[in-house]
Amino acid sequence: MLDLWYKNAIIYCLDIETYRDGNGDGVGDFVGLTQRLDYLSGLGITCVWLMPFYPSPNKDNGYDVMDYYSVDPRLGSLGDFVEFSRQAEERGIRVIVDLVVNHTSDQHPWFQTALQDKNSKYWDYYLWSKEEPEDIEEDIMFPGLQDTTWTYAPEAEAYYAHRFYDHQADLNITNPAVREEIQKIMGFWLQLGVSGFRIDAASHLIELRQADNLFEKVDDPFIYIDEMRDFLSWRRGDAILLAEANEPVEELHHYFDGGDRMQMLFNFWSNQHFFLALTRGEAAPLIQSFKDLPSVPKIGQWANFIRNHDELTLNHLSDDQQDEIAAAMAPDRDTMWVFDRGIRRRFAPMVDGDPQRLKLTYSLLLTMPGTPVLNYGEELGMGDDLTLDERKPARTPMHWSTAPNGGFSTAPADQLVLPVIAEGDYGYKQINVTTQQQDAESLLNWMERAIRLRKECPAFGWGKWQILEVDQPSIFAHRCEWQGHVVIAVHNLSQADCEATLTLPEDGGRCLIDLFTDQSTEVSQQSSYTMQLAGYGYCWLQACEKTG
Ligand code: NOJ
């Protein structure tokens, strides 16, 4: 039987350098992270996604890799990685890692050798053009920081392609030798115990640019993903590929392709529409987004998230819709936006730290069709530091306690990899793990309870889902059924209290148990159920046959 563990996983994304410093040098490391595995296990996390930890000049937060087979010495050693992965396994926590193979750092020996010697085999690892390419200024990923997507290298007397920064040279996926390298990298980390990969920039990895040295003419570049998936499955049957592909919704089915490609895809589409729905206090945009999504194959799954380590991209929304969200959650374009397309804030400050909206949102995240992915610190409602540049405001170190540097590191504050948020409502003295652990009403304790409940309801992850009809525009209600187990989640996206009537055609006369309060009620024989919900209220119901 296929092991579909990822369909009911609770995934937690973290960056080792900002999580916990185990040796007091100001930089988070594997030793520090390993010491916090019990925290993650207590929270109910079942899978940790590690952002890139490979040796790197670190000009793009590690997404500029210099060596795929090692650990950046600032973060520890391969030995520390193995110790971490063993300890994680002991606690039932799987590990997935970022696979950044759309590009390498320009400091990678492959690129350096290519620059120096056109006859070396590494020349064809990259994409070159002798003439200035026509699309040199098209599809810039980091407007303002990047002017072109090809850069002239005088040593090589040619332009090299780079979809992202000019220090990230794009690999030539049409070259079989490059694809072999990618498989070797995957094989290496699988052998060290990882359960899969987050495929960075998946849509760009397979994009075919007009370089001089393409190896084959392919009509369907997805064959390269098929190849990766085959390799993955041959090496380890239960390992997964989780793709980052923020593409138009009509394109997304290609990534699943009946179950032969990616097992998981980040749900950027619903993420953006969730923000619109929350801004308007209306469920319609979120409901429509789920209706728009292609159906996923049996082994496929959406990876839902609220915020990640990048900016909140709103590229699938119109300018007016973006303005609506901006007015409500990120009004200062100069400090709160980046690349003219997304918001660089963390979620809690976007909703003024309002506990009701935070719980509503994470309750939705935990129940929406798909697997939830939390970004470190979200469980605390951590804030951002808008004085930092680019995407750094949402990447500050984790707050563990009220100790100096929020317990992240014992190094002097000016030696930290990034400053800890020390002042204001989101400072570490206010918001940290230890304080919230002692407060029964904290977001952290709520999250722990909610995650436990989510795990007790596998129908949310494995079940067939349907959006329910409700007579109130602010309500998002859906039903999931799996092997006779039925759960229903109801979320009020507006701040106003409301009375809502749900239509439950399959549950007439059944008993409904509120999973947070254990109170039970009944669906009428006519299959309708009327309930009261507070502003930003939510409830999870289990439907069962009446006994006696
Ligand atoms: C996507 C990553 O999430 C982002 O942080 C990075 O800058 C780009 N890929 C380039 O690797």
Coordinates of C-alpha atoms and ligand atoms in Angstrom, one line a residue:
M1 CA 0.0 0.0 0.0
L2 CA 1.2 3.5 -0.8
D3 CA 2.3 5.5 2.2
L4 CA 0.5 8.8 2.0
W5 CA 1.9 10.2 5.2
Y6 CA 2.2 13.7 3.7
K7 CA -1.6 14.0 3.3
N8 CA -2.0 14.2 7.0
A9 CA 1.4 15.8 7.9
I10 CA 1.8 19.0 9.9
I11 CA 4.7 20.6 8.1
Y12 CA 6.9 23.2 9.8
C13 CA 9.3 25.3 7.8
L14 CA 12.4 26.8 9.4
D15 CA 15.7 28.3 8.5
I16 CA 18.5 26.8 10.6
E17 CA 20.5 30.0 10.9
T18 CA 17.6 31.8 12.6
Y19 CA 16.1 29.0 14.7
R20 CA 18.4 28.3 17.6
D21 CA 22.1 28.9 18.1
G22 CA 23.7 26.0 19.9
N23 CA 27.4 27.3 20.1
G24 CA 26.9 30.9 20.9
D25 CA 28.4 32.4 17.7
G26 CA 25.2 34.3 16.8
V27 CA 24.2 31.9 14.0
G28 CA 21.6 29.2 14.4
D29 CA 22.9 25.7 13.8
F30 CA 22.0 22.0 13.7
V31 CA 23.0 21.5 17.3
G32 CA 20.6 24.2 18.4
L33 CA 17.8 22.9 16.2
T34 CA 18.3 19.3 17.5
Q35 CA 17.9 20.7 21.1
R36 CA 14.5 22.1 20.0
L37 CA 13.1 18.9 18.5
D38 CA 11.2 18.1 21.7
Y39 CA 9.5 21.5 21.3
L40 CA 8.5 20.7 17.7
S41 CA 7.3 17.3 18.8
G42 CA 5.3 18.8 21.6
L43 CA 3.7 21.1 19.1
G44 CA 2.6 18.2 17.1
I45 CA 4.9 18.8 14.1
T46 CA 5.3 15.6 11.9
C47 CA 7.6 17.0 9.2
V48 CA 10.2 19.7 9.2
W49 CA 11.1 21.4 6.0
L50 CA 14.6 22.8 6.2
M51 CA 15.4 25.8 4.1
P52 CA 18.8 25.6 2.3
F53 CA 21.7 24.8 4.7
Y54 CA 24.4 24.1 2.1
P55 CA 27.6 26.0 1.7
S56 CA 26.7 29.3 0.1
P57 CA 27.9 32.9 -0.3
N58 CA 24.5 33.5 1.3
K59 CA 23.5 36.3 -1.0
D60 CA 20.0 34.9 -1.3
N61 CA 19.5 33.4 2.1
G62 CA 21.2 30.1 1.0
Y63 CA 19.3 29.8 -2.2
D64 CA 22.6 30.3 -3.9
V65 CA 24.3 26.9 -3.4
M66 CA 28.0 26.3 -3.8
D67 CA 28.2 22.7 -2.8
Y68 CA 25.2 20.3 -2.8
Y69 CA 26.8 17.6 -0.7
S70 CA 27.6 19.4 2.5
V71 CA 26.5 21.6 5.3
D72 CA 27.5 25.3 5.5
P73 CA 30.2 25.3 8.2
R74 CA 28.4 28.2 10.0
L75 CA 25.5 25.8 10.6
G76 CA 27.4 22.7 11.6
S77 CA 28.7 19.6 9.8
L78 CA 27.3 16.6 8.0
G79 CA 27.7 14.8 11.2
D80 CA 25.4 17.3 12.9
F81 CA 22.9 16.9 10.1
V82 CA 22.9 13.1 10.6
E83 CA 22.5 13.4 14.3
F84 CA 19.6 15.8 13.8
S85 CA 17.9 13.6 11.3
R86 CA 18.3 10.5 13.6
Q87 CA 16.8 12.4 16.5
A88 CA 14.0 13.7 14.4
E89 CA 13.2 10.2 13.2
E90 CA 13.2 9.0 16.8
R91 CA 10.4 11.5 17.5
G92 CA 8.4 10.5 14.5
I93 CA 9.3 13.7 12.6
R94 CA 10.2 13.5 9.0
V95 CA 12.6 15.9 7.3
I96 CA 12.3 17.4 3.9
V97 CA 14.9 19.6 2.4
D98 CA 15.1 22.4 -0.2
L99 CA 16.4 21.2 -3.5
V100 CA 17.7 24.3 -5.3
V101 CA 18.6 23.1 -8.8
N102 CA 17.1 25.7 -11.0
H103 CA 20.4 27.5 -10.5
T104 CA 23.7 27.4 -8.6
S105 CA 25.7 30.2 -7.0
D106 CA 28.1 31.8 -9.4
Q107 CA 30.7 30.7 -6.9
H108 CA 29.9 27.0 -7.5
P109 CA 33.0 25.2 -8.9
W110 CA 30.9 24.1 -11.9
F111 CA 30.2 27.7 -12.9
Q112 CA 33.8 28.9 -12.1
T113 CA 35.2 26.1 -14.3
A114 CA 32.8 26.9 -17.1
L115 CA 33.8 30.5 -17.0
Q116 CA 37.4 29.6 -17.3
D117 CA 37.2 26.8 -19.9
K118 CA 34.6 26.6 -22.6
N119 CA 35.8 23.1 -23.4
S120 CA 35.2 21.8 -19.9
K121 CA 32.1 19.6 -19.5
Y122 CA 30.8 22.2 -17.1
W123 CA 30.2 24.8 -19.9
D124 CA 27.1 22.9 -20.9
Y125 CA 25.9 22.8 -17.3
Y126 CA 24.7 26.4 -17.8
L127 CA 22.8 28.3 -20.5
W128 CA 24.8 30.6 -22.8
S129 CA 24.2 33.0 -25.6
K130 CA 26.9 34.7 -27.7
E131 CA 24.5 37.4 -28.8
E132 CA 22.5 39.6 -26.5
P133 CA 19.2 37.6 -26.0
E134 CA 16.0 39.3 -27.0
D135 CA 14.3 38.4 -23.7
I136 CA 17.1 39.9 -21.6
E137 CA 14.7 42.2 -19.7
E138 CA 11.7 40.0 -19.6
D139 CA 10.2 38.3 -16.5
I140 CA 12.5 39.8 -14.0
M141 CA 11.9 38.1 -10.6
F142 CA 13.3 40.7 -8.4
P143 CA 12.4 44.1 -9.9
G144 CA 14.4 46.9 -8.4
L145 CA 17.3 44.5 -7.5
Q146 CA 17.8 42.8 -10.8
D147 CA 17.8 44.5 -14.2
T148 CA 18.1 41.6 -16.6
T149 CA 17.8 37.8 -16.8
W150 CA 21.0 37.3 -18.8
T151 CA 24.4 38.8 -17.8
Y152 CA 27.5 39.1 -20.0
A153 CA 30.5 37.3 -18.6
P154 CA 33.6 38.9 -20.2
E155 CA 35.8 35.8 -19.4
A156 CA 33.4 33.6 -21.3
E157 CA 32.6 36.2 -24.0
A158 CA 28.9 35.2 -23.7
Y159 CA 25.8 35.9 -21.7
Y160 CA 24.6 33.4 -19.1
A161 CA 20.9 32.9 -18.1
H162 CA 19.7 33.7 -14.6
R163 CA 16.0 33.9 -13.9
F164 CA 16.8 35.2 -10.4
Y165 CA 19.8 37.3 -9.3
D166 CA 22.8 37.6 -11.5
H167 CA 24.8 35.6 -9.0
Q168 CA 22.5 32.6 -9.5
A169 CA 23.4 31.1 -12.9
D170 CA 20.6 28.8 -14.3
L171 CA 21.4 25.2 -14.9
N172 CA 20.8 23.6 -18.3
I173 CA 18.2 21.0 -17.6
T174 CA 18.3 19.8 -21.2
N175 CA 21.8 18.5 -20.6
P176 CA 21.5 14.8 -19.4
A177 CA 24.7 15.3 -17.4
V178 CA 23.0 18.0 -15.3
R179 CA 20.0 15.8 -14.8
E180 CA 22.3 13.0 -13.6
E181 CA 23.9 15.5 -11.1
I182 CA 20.4 16.4 -9.8
Q183 CA 19.7 12.7 -9.3
K184 CA 23.0 12.2 -7.5
I185 CA 22.1 15.1 -5.2
M186 CA 18.7 13.6 -4.5
G187 CA 20.2 10.2 -3.9
F188 CA 22.7 11.6 -1.5
W189 CA 20.2 13.3 0.8
L190 CA 17.7 10.4 0.5
Q191 CA 20.5 8.1 1.7
L192 CA 21.0 10.4 4.7
G193 CA 17.3 9.9 5.6
V194 CA 15.3 12.7 4.2
S195 CA 11.7 12.1 3.2
G196 CA 11.6 14.3 0.2
F197 CA 12.4 17.7 -1.3
R198 CA 10.8 21.1 -1.7
I199 CA 11.6 21.8 -5.3
D200 CA 12.7 25.4 -5.4
A201 CA 11.5 27.4 -8.4
A202 CA 10.0 24.3 -10.1
S203 CA 8.4 26.2 -12.9
H204 CA 11.6 27.8 -13.8
L205 CA 13.6 24.7 -13.5
I206 CA 11.8 23.3 -16.5
E207 CA 11.4 26.5 -18.4
L208 CA 13.2 26.3 -21.8
R209 CA 15.1 29.4 -22.6
Q210 CA 16.6 30.2 -25.9
A211 CA 20.2 29.4 -25.2
D212 CA 22.8 28.5 -27.8
N213 CA 23.6 25.2 -26.2
L214 CA 20.3 23.4 -25.7
F215 CA 20.7 19.6 -26.0
E216 CA 17.4 18.6 -27.3
K217 CA 14.2 20.1 -28.6
V218 CA 11.5 19.2 -26.1
D219 CA 7.8 19.9 -26.5
D220 CA 6.9 19.1 -23.0
P221 CA 9.5 20.0 -20.4
F222 CA 7.5 18.2 -17.7
I223 CA 9.3 15.1 -18.8
Y224 CA 12.1 16.3 -16.7
I225 CA 9.9 16.3 -13.6
D226 CA 8.7 12.8 -14.6
E227 CA 12.3 11.7 -14.6
M228 CA 12.9 13.2 -11.1
R229 CA 9.8 11.5 -9.7
D230 CA 10.8 8.1 -11.2
F231 CA 14.2 8.4 -9.7
L232 CA 12.8 9.4 -6.3
S233 CA 10.3 6.5 -6.2
W234 CA 12.9 4.0 -7.2
R235 CA 15.2 5.1 -4.5
R236 CA 12.6 5.6 -1.8
G237 CA 9.0 4.8 -2.2
D238 CA 7.6 7.0 0.5
A239 CA 9.6 10.1 -0.4
I240 CA 7.8 13.2 -1.9
L241 CA 8.4 16.1 -4.2
L242 CA 6.7 19.3 -3.0
A243 CA 6.8 21.9 -5.8
E244 CA 7.1 25.7 -5.5
A245 CA 5.2 26.8 -8.7
N246 CA 3.3 30.0 -8.4
E247 CA 1.7 29.6 -11.8
P248 CA -1.8 30.4 -13.2
V249 CA -4.4 27.9 -12.0
E250 CA -5.0 26.5 -15.5
E251 CA -1.4 25.3 -15.5
L252 CA -1.3 23.5 -12.2
H253 CA -2.7 20.2 -13.3
H254 CA 0.5 19.6 -15.2
Y255 CA 2.5 19.3 -12.0
F256 CA 0.3 16.4 -10.7
D257 CA -0.4 14.7 -14.0
G258 CA -2.5 11.9 -12.7
G259 CA -0.1 11.2 -9.9
D260 CA 3.1 10.6 -11.8
R261 CA 4.8 13.9 -11.0
M262 CA 4.8 16.0 -7.9
Q263 CA 2.9 14.6 -4.9
M264 CA 2.4 18.1 -3.5
L265 CA 2.1 21.6 -4.8
F266 CA 2.0 24.8 -2.8
N267 CA -1.5 26.3 -3.0
F268 CA -0.5 29.9 -3.9
W269 CA -3.8 30.3 -5.7
S270 CA -6.0 29.9 -2.6
N271 CA -3.4 31.6 -0.4
Q272 CA -3.9 34.9 -2.4
H273 CA -7.6 34.5 -2.5
F274 CA -7.7 33.8 1.3
F275 CA -6.2 37.3 1.9
L276 CA -8.8 38.9 -0.3
A277 CA -11.6 37.0 1.5
L278 CA -10.3 38.0 4.9
T279 CA -10.0 41.6 3.8
R280 CA -13.5 41.7 2.6
G281 CA -15.0 39.5 5.3
E282 CA -16.5 37.4 2.6
A283 CA -15.9 33.8 1.8
A284 CA -16.6 34.0 -1.9
P285 CA -13.0 34.5 -3.1
L286 CA -11.8 31.6 -1.1
I287 CA -14.7 29.4 -2.1
Q288 CA -14.1 30.2 -5.8
S289 CA -10.4 29.6 -5.5
F290 CA -11.1 26.0 -4.3
K291 CA -13.5 25.5 -7.1
D292 CA -10.9 26.8 -9.6
L293 CA -8.2 24.3 -8.5
P294 CA -7.7 21.2 -10.7
S295 CA -8.7 18.0 -9.0
V296 CA -5.7 16.2 -7.6
P297 CA -4.9 12.6 -8.2
K298 CA -5.3 10.1 -5.3
I299 CA -1.7 10.5 -4.2
G300 CA -1.6 14.3 -4.8
Q301 CA -2.1 17.0 -2.2
W302 CA -2.2 20.7 -1.9
A303 CA 0.2 22.3 0.6
N304 CA -1.6 25.2 2.2
F305 CA 0.1 28.0 3.9
I306 CA -0.6 31.5 5.2
R307 CA 2.9 33.1 5.0
N308 CA 6.3 31.8 4.0
H309 CA 9.8 33.2 4.1
D310 CA 9.3 35.2 0.9
E311 CA 7.0 38.2 0.3
L312 CA 3.3 37.5 0.1
T313 CA 2.9 37.6 -3.6
L314 CA -0.5 38.8 -4.9
N315 CA 0.2 38.4 -8.6
H316 CA -3.0 36.5 -9.4
L317 CA -5.2 39.3 -8.0
S318 CA -6.1 42.5 -9.9
D319 CA -4.6 45.8 -9.0
D320 CA -7.8 46.8 -7.3
Q321 CA -7.9 43.7 -5.3
Q322 CA -4.3 44.2 -4.3
D323 CA -5.1 47.7 -3.2
E324 CA -7.9 46.5 -1.0
I325 CA -5.6 44.1 0.8
A326 CA -3.0 46.8 1.0
A327 CA -5.4 49.2 2.6
A328 CA -6.4 46.7 5.2
M329 CA -3.1 45.0 6.0
A330 CA -0.1 46.7 4.5
P331 CA -0.9 50.4 3.9
D332 CA 2.6 51.7 3.7
R333 CA 3.8 50.7 0.2
D334 CA 7.3 52.1 0.9
T335 CA 8.1 49.9 3.9
M336 CA 5.6 47.0 3.8
W337 CA 5.9 46.0 0.1
V338 CA 8.7 44.6 -1.9
F339 CA 9.3 44.0 -5.7
D340 CA 6.1 46.0 -6.3
R341 CA 4.1 42.8 -6.0
G342 CA 4.0 41.5 -2.5
I343 CA 3.8 42.2 1.2
R344 CA 6.9 41.6 3.2
R345 CA 5.2 41.4 6.6
R346 CA 4.5 38.5 8.9
F347 CA 0.8 37.6 9.3
A348 CA 0.2 38.6 13.0
P349 CA 1.0 42.3 12.5
M350 CA -1.1 42.3 9.3
V351 CA -4.1 41.7 11.5
D352 CA -2.9 43.8 14.4
G353 CA -2.2 40.7 16.5
D354 CA -5.9 40.2 16.9
P355 CA -6.2 36.8 18.6
Q356 CA -9.6 36.0 17.0
R357 CA -8.4 36.6 13.5
L358 CA -5.2 34.7 14.2
K359 CA -7.1 31.6 15.5
L360 CA -9.7 31.8 12.7
T361 CA -6.9 31.9 10.1
Y362 CA -4.9 29.0 11.6
S363 CA -8.0 27.0 12.1
L364 CA -8.7 27.4 8.4
L365 CA -5.1 26.5 7.6
L366 CA -5.4 23.3 9.6
T367 CA -8.7 22.2 8.0
M368 CA -8.7 23.5 4.4
P369 CA -8.4 20.7 1.8
G370 CA -4.7 19.9 1.8
T371 CA -1.8 19.7 4.2
P372 CA -0.9 22.7 6.5
V373 CA 2.5 24.2 6.3
L374 CA 3.5 26.5 9.2
N375 CA 6.4 28.9 9.0
Y376 CA 8.5 29.1 12.2
G377 CA 7.2 31.6 14.7
E378 CA 3.6 31.6 13.3
E379 CA 2.6 29.5 16.3
L380 CA 3.5 32.4 18.5
G381 CA 2.2 35.2 16.3
M382 CA 5.7 36.6 15.8
G383 CA 6.0 40.1 14.2
D384 CA 8.3 41.6 11.6
D385 CA 11.1 44.1 11.5
L386 CA 10.4 46.6 8.7
T387 CA 13.7 48.4 9.2
L388 CA 15.4 45.4 7.5
D389 CA 15.8 45.3 3.8
E390 CA 14.2 43.2 1.1
R391 CA 12.5 40.0 2.5
K392 CA 14.4 40.0 5.8
P393 CA 11.6 41.6 7.9
A394 CA 9.8 38.2 8.2
R395 CA 13.1 36.2 8.7
T396 CA 14.2 37.4 12.1
P397 CA 15.4 34.9 14.7
M398 CA 12.9 32.7 16.7
H399 CA 11.8 33.9 20.1
W400 CA 12.4 31.3 22.7
S401 CA 12.2 33.2 26.0
T402 CA 12.6 36.5 27.8
A403 CA 16.4 35.9 28.0
P404 CA 18.7 38.3 26.0
N405 CA 18.2 37.8 22.3
G406 CA 15.0 36.1 23.0
G407 CA 17.0 33.0 24.0
F408 CA 18.0 32.5 20.4
S409 CA 21.7 33.0 21.0
T410 CA 24.1 33.9 23.8
A411 CA 26.2 36.0 21.5
P412 CA 26.3 39.8 21.8
A413 CA 23.3 41.2 20.0
D414 CA 25.4 42.9 17.4
Q415 CA 26.9 39.5 16.3
L416 CA 23.6 37.9 15.5
V417 CA 22.9 36.7 12.0
L418 CA 19.9 39.0 11.9
P419 CA 18.6 41.2 14.7
V420 CA 16.1 39.8 17.1
I421 CA 12.8 41.8 17.4
A422 CA 13.4 43.4 20.8
E423 CA 11.1 46.3 21.1
G424 CA 7.3 47.0 20.9
D425 CA 4.3 44.7 21.0
Y426 CA 6.1 42.0 19.0
G427 CA 9.4 42.1 21.0
Y428 CA 10.6 38.9 22.4
K429 CA 9.8 39.9 25.9
Q430 CA 6.1 39.9 24.9
I431 CA 6.1 37.1 22.4
N432 CA 8.1 34.0 23.1
V433 CA 7.8 30.3 23.6
T434 CA 8.3 30.1 27.4
T435 CA 5.8 32.8 28.2
Q436 CA 3.2 31.3 26.0
Q437 CA 3.8 27.8 27.3
Q438 CA 2.8 29.1 30.7
D439 CA -0.3 30.9 29.5
A440 CA -3.3 28.5 28.9
E441 CA -4.9 31.1 26.7
S442 CA -1.9 31.7 24.4
L443 CA -1.8 31.2 20.7
L444 CA 0.9 28.6 21.2
N445 CA -1.3 26.5 23.5
W446 CA -4.3 26.9 21.2
M447 CA -2.1 25.8 18.2
E448 CA -1.0 22.7 20.0
R449 CA -4.6 21.8 20.8
A450 CA -5.8 22.5 17.3
I451 CA -2.9 20.5 15.8
R452 CA -3.8 17.6 18.1
L453 CA -7.4 17.7 17.0
R454 CA -6.4 17.9 13.3
K455 CA -4.4 14.8 13.7
E456 CA -7.4 13.1 15.3
C457 CA -9.4 13.9 12.2
P458 CA -7.6 12.2 9.3
A459 CA -10.6 12.9 7.1
F460 CA -9.3 16.4 6.7
G461 CA -6.2 15.2 5.0
W462 CA -7.3 12.0 3.3
G463 CA -11.0 12.6 2.8
K464 CA -13.1 13.7 -0.2
W465 CA -14.1 17.3 0.4
Q466 CA -16.9 19.5 -0.7
I467 CA -17.8 23.1 -0.1
L468 CA -21.1 23.4 1.7
E469 CA -24.0 25.7 0.9
V470 CA -24.6 28.3 3.6
D471 CA -26.9 31.3 3.8
Q472 CA -24.3 33.7 5.0
P473 CA -21.7 35.3 2.6
S474 CA -19.1 35.5 5.3
I475 CA -19.0 31.7 6.0
F476 CA -16.6 29.2 4.5
A477 CA -17.9 25.7 5.3
H478 CA -16.7 22.4 4.0
R479 CA -17.2 18.8 4.7
C480 CA -14.6 16.0 4.4
E481 CA -15.4 12.3 4.4
W482 CA -13.0 9.4 4.7
Q483 CA -14.0 5.8 5.4
G484 CA -17.2 6.7 7.0
H485 CA -15.7 9.5 9.1
V486 CA -17.2 12.9 8.5
V487 CA -15.9 16.2 9.6
I488 CA -17.3 19.6 8.9
A489 CA -15.4 22.9 9.4
V490 CA -17.2 26.2 9.5
H491 CA -15.3 29.6 9.5
N492 CA -16.7 33.1 9.7
L493 CA -14.5 35.5 7.9
S494 CA -16.3 38.6 9.0
Q495 CA -15.9 40.4 12.3
A496 CA -19.7 40.4 12.8
D497 CA -21.5 37.7 14.8
C498 CA -23.9 35.7 12.7
E499 CA -26.5 33.0 12.6
A500 CA -25.8 30.6 9.7
T501 CA -27.8 27.7 8.2
L502 CA -25.8 25.0 6.6
T503 CA -27.2 22.6 4.1
L504 CA -25.9 19.1 4.8
P505 CA -27.6 16.8 2.3
E506 CA -25.8 13.7 3.4
D507 CA -26.2 14.2 7.1
G508 CA -29.9 14.7 7.7
G509 CA -30.9 13.5 11.2
R510 CA -27.2 12.9 12.3
C511 CA -25.6 14.0 15.4
L512 CA -22.9 16.8 15.3
I513 CA -20.2 17.0 17.9
D514 CA -18.3 20.2 18.3
L515 CA -14.7 19.0 18.5
F516 CA -13.5 22.0 20.5
T517 CA -16.3 22.0 23.1
D518 CA -17.6 18.4 22.9
Q519 CA -21.2 19.8 22.8
S520 CA -23.5 17.9 20.6
T521 CA -26.4 18.9 18.4
E522 CA -28.4 17.5 15.6
V523 CA -28.9 18.1 11.9
S524 CA -32.6 18.4 11.1
Q525 CA -34.3 15.6 9.1
Q526 CA -34.5 18.2 6.3
S527 CA -30.7 18.3 6.3
S528 CA -30.2 21.8 7.5
Y529 CA -28.3 22.9 10.5
T530 CA -28.5 26.4 12.1
M531 CA -25.7 27.6 14.2
Q532 CA -24.4 30.8 15.9
L533 CA -20.9 32.0 15.1
A534 CA -19.1 34.9 16.7
G535 CA -17.2 37.3 14.6
Y536 CA -14.1 35.5 13.2
G537 CA -15.6 32.4 14.9
Y538 CA -14.9 28.8 13.7
C539 CA -16.0 25.4 14.6
W540 CA -15.1 21.8 13.7
L541 CA -17.9 19.3 13.8
Q542 CA -17.9 15.6 13.6
A543 CA -21.0 14.0 12.2
C544 CA -22.1 10.6 13.5
E545 CA -25.1 8.4 13.6
K546 CA -27.3 9.0 16.6
T547 CA -27.0 6.3 19.2
G548 CA -30.1 5.1 21.1
Ligands
NOJ1 C1 12.3 30.7 -4.2 C2 12.7 30.9 -2.8 O1 11.6 30.7 -2.0 C3 13.2 32.3 -2.7 O2 13.5 32.7 -1.4 C4 14.5 32.4 -3.6 O3 14.9 33.8 -3.6 C5 14.2 32.0 -5.0 N1 13.4 30.8 -5.1 C6 15.4 31.8 -5.8 O4 16.0 30.6 -5.4

